Coordinates of C-alpha atoms in Angstrom, one line a residue:
M86 CA 38.9 14.0 6.2
E87 CA 37.7 11.3 8.6
S88 CA 34.7 10.4 6.5
L89 CA 37.0 10.0 3.4
H90 CA 39.1 7.5 5.4
Q91 CA 35.9 5.7 6.4
D92 CA 34.8 5.5 2.8
D93 CA 38.2 4.1 1.8
D94 CA 38.0 1.6 4.6
K95 CA 34.5 0.6 3.6
R96 CA 35.4 0.1 -0.1
A97 CA 38.5 -2.0 0.9
L98 CA 36.3 -4.2 3.2
R99 CA 33.7 -4.6 0.5
R100 CA 36.4 -5.7 -2.0
S101 CA 37.9 -8.1 0.5
L102 CA 34.5 -9.7 1.4
R103 CA 33.5 -10.0 -2.3
R104 CA 36.8 -11.7 -3.0
Q105 CA 36.3 -14.2 -0.2
R106 CA 32.9 -15.3 -1.4
Q107 CA 34.0 -15.4 -5.0
A108 CA 36.9 -17.7 -4.0
L109 CA 34.4 -20.5 -2.9
S110 CA 34.3 -23.4 -5.3
Q111 CA 31.1 -24.5 -7.0
H112 CA 30.8 -27.4 -4.7
E113 CA 31.2 -25.2 -1.6
Q114 CA 28.6 -22.8 -3.1
R115 CA 26.1 -25.6 -3.6
L116 CA 26.7 -27.0 -0.1
A117 CA 26.4 -23.5 1.5
A118 CA 23.1 -23.0 -0.4
Q119 CA 21.7 -26.3 0.9
R120 CA 22.7 -25.4 4.5
L121 CA 21.2 -21.9 4.2
C122 CA 18.0 -23.4 3.0
Q123 CA 17.8 -25.7 6.1
Q124 CA 18.5 -22.7 8.4
L125 CA 15.8 -20.5 6.6
K126 CA 13.1 -23.2 7.0
T127 CA 13.4 -23.1 10.8
L128 CA 12.6 -19.3 11.0
P129 CA 9.1 -18.3 12.1
E130 CA 9.3 -15.3 9.8
I131 CA 9.7 -17.7 6.8
R132 CA 7.2 -20.3 8.0
R133 CA 4.4 -17.7 8.3
A134 CA 5.1 -15.7 5.1
R135 CA 2.6 -15.9 2.3
R136 CA 4.4 -13.5 -0.1
I137 CA 8.2 -13.6 -0.1
S138 CA 10.9 -12.2 -2.3
L139 CA 14.1 -14.2 -3.2
Y140 CA 16.9 -13.1 -5.6
L141 CA 19.0 -14.7 -8.3
P142 CA 22.6 -14.8 -7.1
V143 CA 25.6 -13.2 -8.9
N144 CA 29.3 -12.8 -8.2
G145 CA 29.4 -15.5 -5.5
E146 CA 26.3 -14.5 -3.6
I147 CA 24.8 -17.3 -1.6
D148 CA 21.9 -18.8 -3.5
P149 CA 18.4 -18.6 -1.7
M150 CA 16.6 -20.2 -4.7
T151 CA 17.1 -23.7 -3.1
L152 CA 14.2 -22.7 -0.9
L153 CA 11.9 -22.4 -3.9
P154 CA 10.5 -26.0 -4.1
W155 CA 9.7 -25.9 -0.3
L156 CA 7.9 -22.5 -0.7
R157 CA 5.9 -23.8 -3.7
K158 CA 4.8 -26.8 -1.7
R159 CA 3.5 -24.4 1.0
K160 CA 1.6 -22.3 -1.7
V161 CA 3.8 -19.3 -0.9
E162 CA 3.8 -16.5 -3.6
V163 CA 7.4 -15.9 -4.7
Y164 CA 8.7 -12.6 -6.1
L165 CA 11.9 -11.4 -7.6
P166 CA 13.4 -7.9 -7.5
V167 CA 13.3 -5.9 -10.8
L168 CA 15.0 -2.6 -11.5
R169 CA 12.4 0.1 -11.8
P170 CA 12.5 1.7 -15.2
F171 CA 13.1 5.5 -15.2
S172 CA 13.9 5.4 -11.5
A173 CA 17.2 6.0 -9.7
N174 CA 18.4 2.7 -8.2
A175 CA 15.0 1.4 -6.9
L176 CA 13.3 -1.9 -7.1
W177 CA 9.9 -3.4 -7.8
F178 CA 9.0 -7.0 -6.9
V179 CA 7.5 -9.2 -9.6
A180 CA 5.7 -12.6 -9.2
Y181 CA 8.0 -15.5 -10.4
H182 CA 6.9 -18.9 -11.7
S183 CA 8.7 -21.6 -13.7
G184 CA 7.4 -20.1 -17.0
T185 CA 8.1 -16.4 -16.2
P186 CA 9.8 -14.7 -19.2
M187 CA 13.2 -13.4 -18.0
V188 CA 15.6 -10.8 -19.4
K189 CA 19.0 -9.5 -18.3
N190 CA 19.1 -6.1 -16.7
R191 CA 21.8 -3.5 -17.2
F192 CA 24.0 -5.2 -14.6
G193 CA 23.7 -8.6 -16.4
I194 CA 21.4 -10.0 -13.7
W195 CA 18.3 -12.1 -14.8
E196 CA 14.9 -10.6 -13.8
P197 CA 11.3 -11.0 -14.9
D198 CA 10.7 -9.2 -18.2
L199 CA 8.4 -6.2 -17.7
R200 CA 7.7 -5.9 -21.4
F201 CA 5.0 -8.5 -20.9
G202 CA 1.7 -7.0 -19.6
A203 CA 1.0 -9.8 -17.2
Q204 CA 4.4 -9.2 -15.6
R205 CA 3.6 -5.5 -15.1
R206 CA 0.3 -6.4 -13.5
N207 CA 2.1 -8.9 -11.1
R208 CA 4.5 -6.3 -9.6
L209 CA 4.3 -5.2 -6.0
P210 CA 6.0 -2.5 -3.9
A211 CA 8.2 -3.9 -1.1
W212 CA 5.6 -2.9 1.6
A213 CA 3.1 -5.4 0.2
L214 CA 5.4 -8.4 0.8
D215 CA 5.6 -10.3 4.1
T216 CA 9.3 -11.2 3.9
L217 CA 12.2 -10.1 1.8
I218 CA 15.3 -12.2 1.5
V219 CA 18.1 -9.6 0.9
P220 CA 21.6 -10.2 -0.5
L221 CA 24.6 -8.6 1.1
V222 CA 28.3 -8.2 0.9
G223 CA 29.0 -8.3 4.7
F224 CA 27.2 -8.5 8.0
D225 CA 28.2 -8.1 11.6
N226 CA 27.4 -9.6 15.0
S227 CA 24.4 -7.1 15.4
A228 CA 22.8 -8.1 12.0
N229 CA 24.0 -4.8 10.4
R230 CA 24.3 -5.2 6.6
M231 CA 26.9 -4.0 4.1
G232 CA 25.3 -3.9 0.6
M233 CA 26.9 -3.6 -2.9
G234 CA 27.1 0.1 -2.6
G235 CA 24.3 1.0 -5.1
G236 CA 21.7 1.6 -2.4
F237 CA 19.0 -0.3 -4.3
Y238 CA 17.4 -2.0 -1.2
D239 CA 18.0 1.1 1.0
R240 CA 16.1 3.3 -1.5
S241 CA 13.3 0.8 -2.1
L242 CA 12.9 0.2 1.6
A243 CA 13.2 3.8 2.8
F244 CA 9.5 3.8 3.7
M245 CA 10.5 1.5 6.7
H246 CA 11.9 4.6 8.5
R247 CA 8.2 5.8 8.7
P248 CA 5.2 4.2 10.5
G249 CA 3.0 1.9 8.4
P250 CA 3.0 -1.7 7.0
A251 CA 6.5 -3.2 6.6
P252 CA 7.9 -6.6 5.6
T253 CA 10.3 -8.6 7.6
L254 CA 13.9 -8.2 6.2
I255 CA 16.2 -11.3 6.3
G256 CA 19.7 -10.9 5.1
V257 CA 21.5 -14.0 3.7
A258 CA 25.2 -14.6 3.3
H259 CA 28.1 -17.0 3.5
A260 CA 29.5 -17.4 7.0
C261 CA 32.8 -16.0 5.7
Q262 CA 31.1 -12.6 5.1
Q263 CA 30.6 -12.0 8.8
V264 CA 32.8 -9.4 10.6
A265 CA 32.7 -8.2 14.2
S266 CA 31.1 -4.8 13.5
L267 CA 30.2 -2.5 10.6
P268 CA 29.7 1.2 10.4
V269 CA 26.0 2.2 10.3
E270 CA 24.7 5.0 8.2
P271 CA 21.5 6.9 8.9
W272 CA 19.9 5.7 5.7
D273 CA 20.6 2.1 6.3
V274 CA 17.5 0.0 6.6
P275 CA 17.9 -2.5 9.5
L276 CA 17.5 -6.2 9.0
Q277 CA 15.7 -8.3 11.6
V278 CA 18.0 -11.3 11.1
V279 CA 21.0 -12.4 9.0
V280 CA 21.1 -16.1 8.1
S281 CA 24.3 -17.8 6.9
D282 CA 25.1 -21.4 6.0
Q283 CA 26.3 -21.8 9.6
G284 CA 23.6 -20.1 11.7
Y285 CA 22.1 -16.7 12.2
V286 CA 22.4 -13.5 14.1
R287 CA 19.3 -11.4 15.2
R288 CA 19.1 -7.7 15.7
Q289 CA 19.1 -7.0 19.5

């Protein structure tokens, strides 16, 4: 019974945090994205990355794409997550340029169109990236992450529970998405740091 209550609590918290970020005006969203970009530029994990994945924001998610011009100037290869076809809630990462053909996936989110052969050749598994910028619904003072509930990043990054090459994981969010503590599940993949428009918290 206790786990049922925990699930209900988690769902309620997820709903509440999503409502908070969706309540932000377009002006507040733009300002938060610019401030996030300034914070990200100071991180050594970002400054040394040669291959990095961003994401296109939906439903009030903070926008990391403001970092794109700065990354391009530094000759960093930028990737976007794509739903893996015929796979249960897992992601590939596909190279992204200004001319990349895009298509909406089944959730209505824009992603590089894998029907183009060049796109398929430009895809990488997560372990081949240096740094992943990961969206989230909530985070806590220890850099634990609450995702959307679909498990896409947890499944795609499950290899990080085993030895081997692994990217740096950086969560990004609005400051209003921070809570004191979140429940941690065994399958959760830990982030190294969570960055918001007002600062960051590192995993201890």
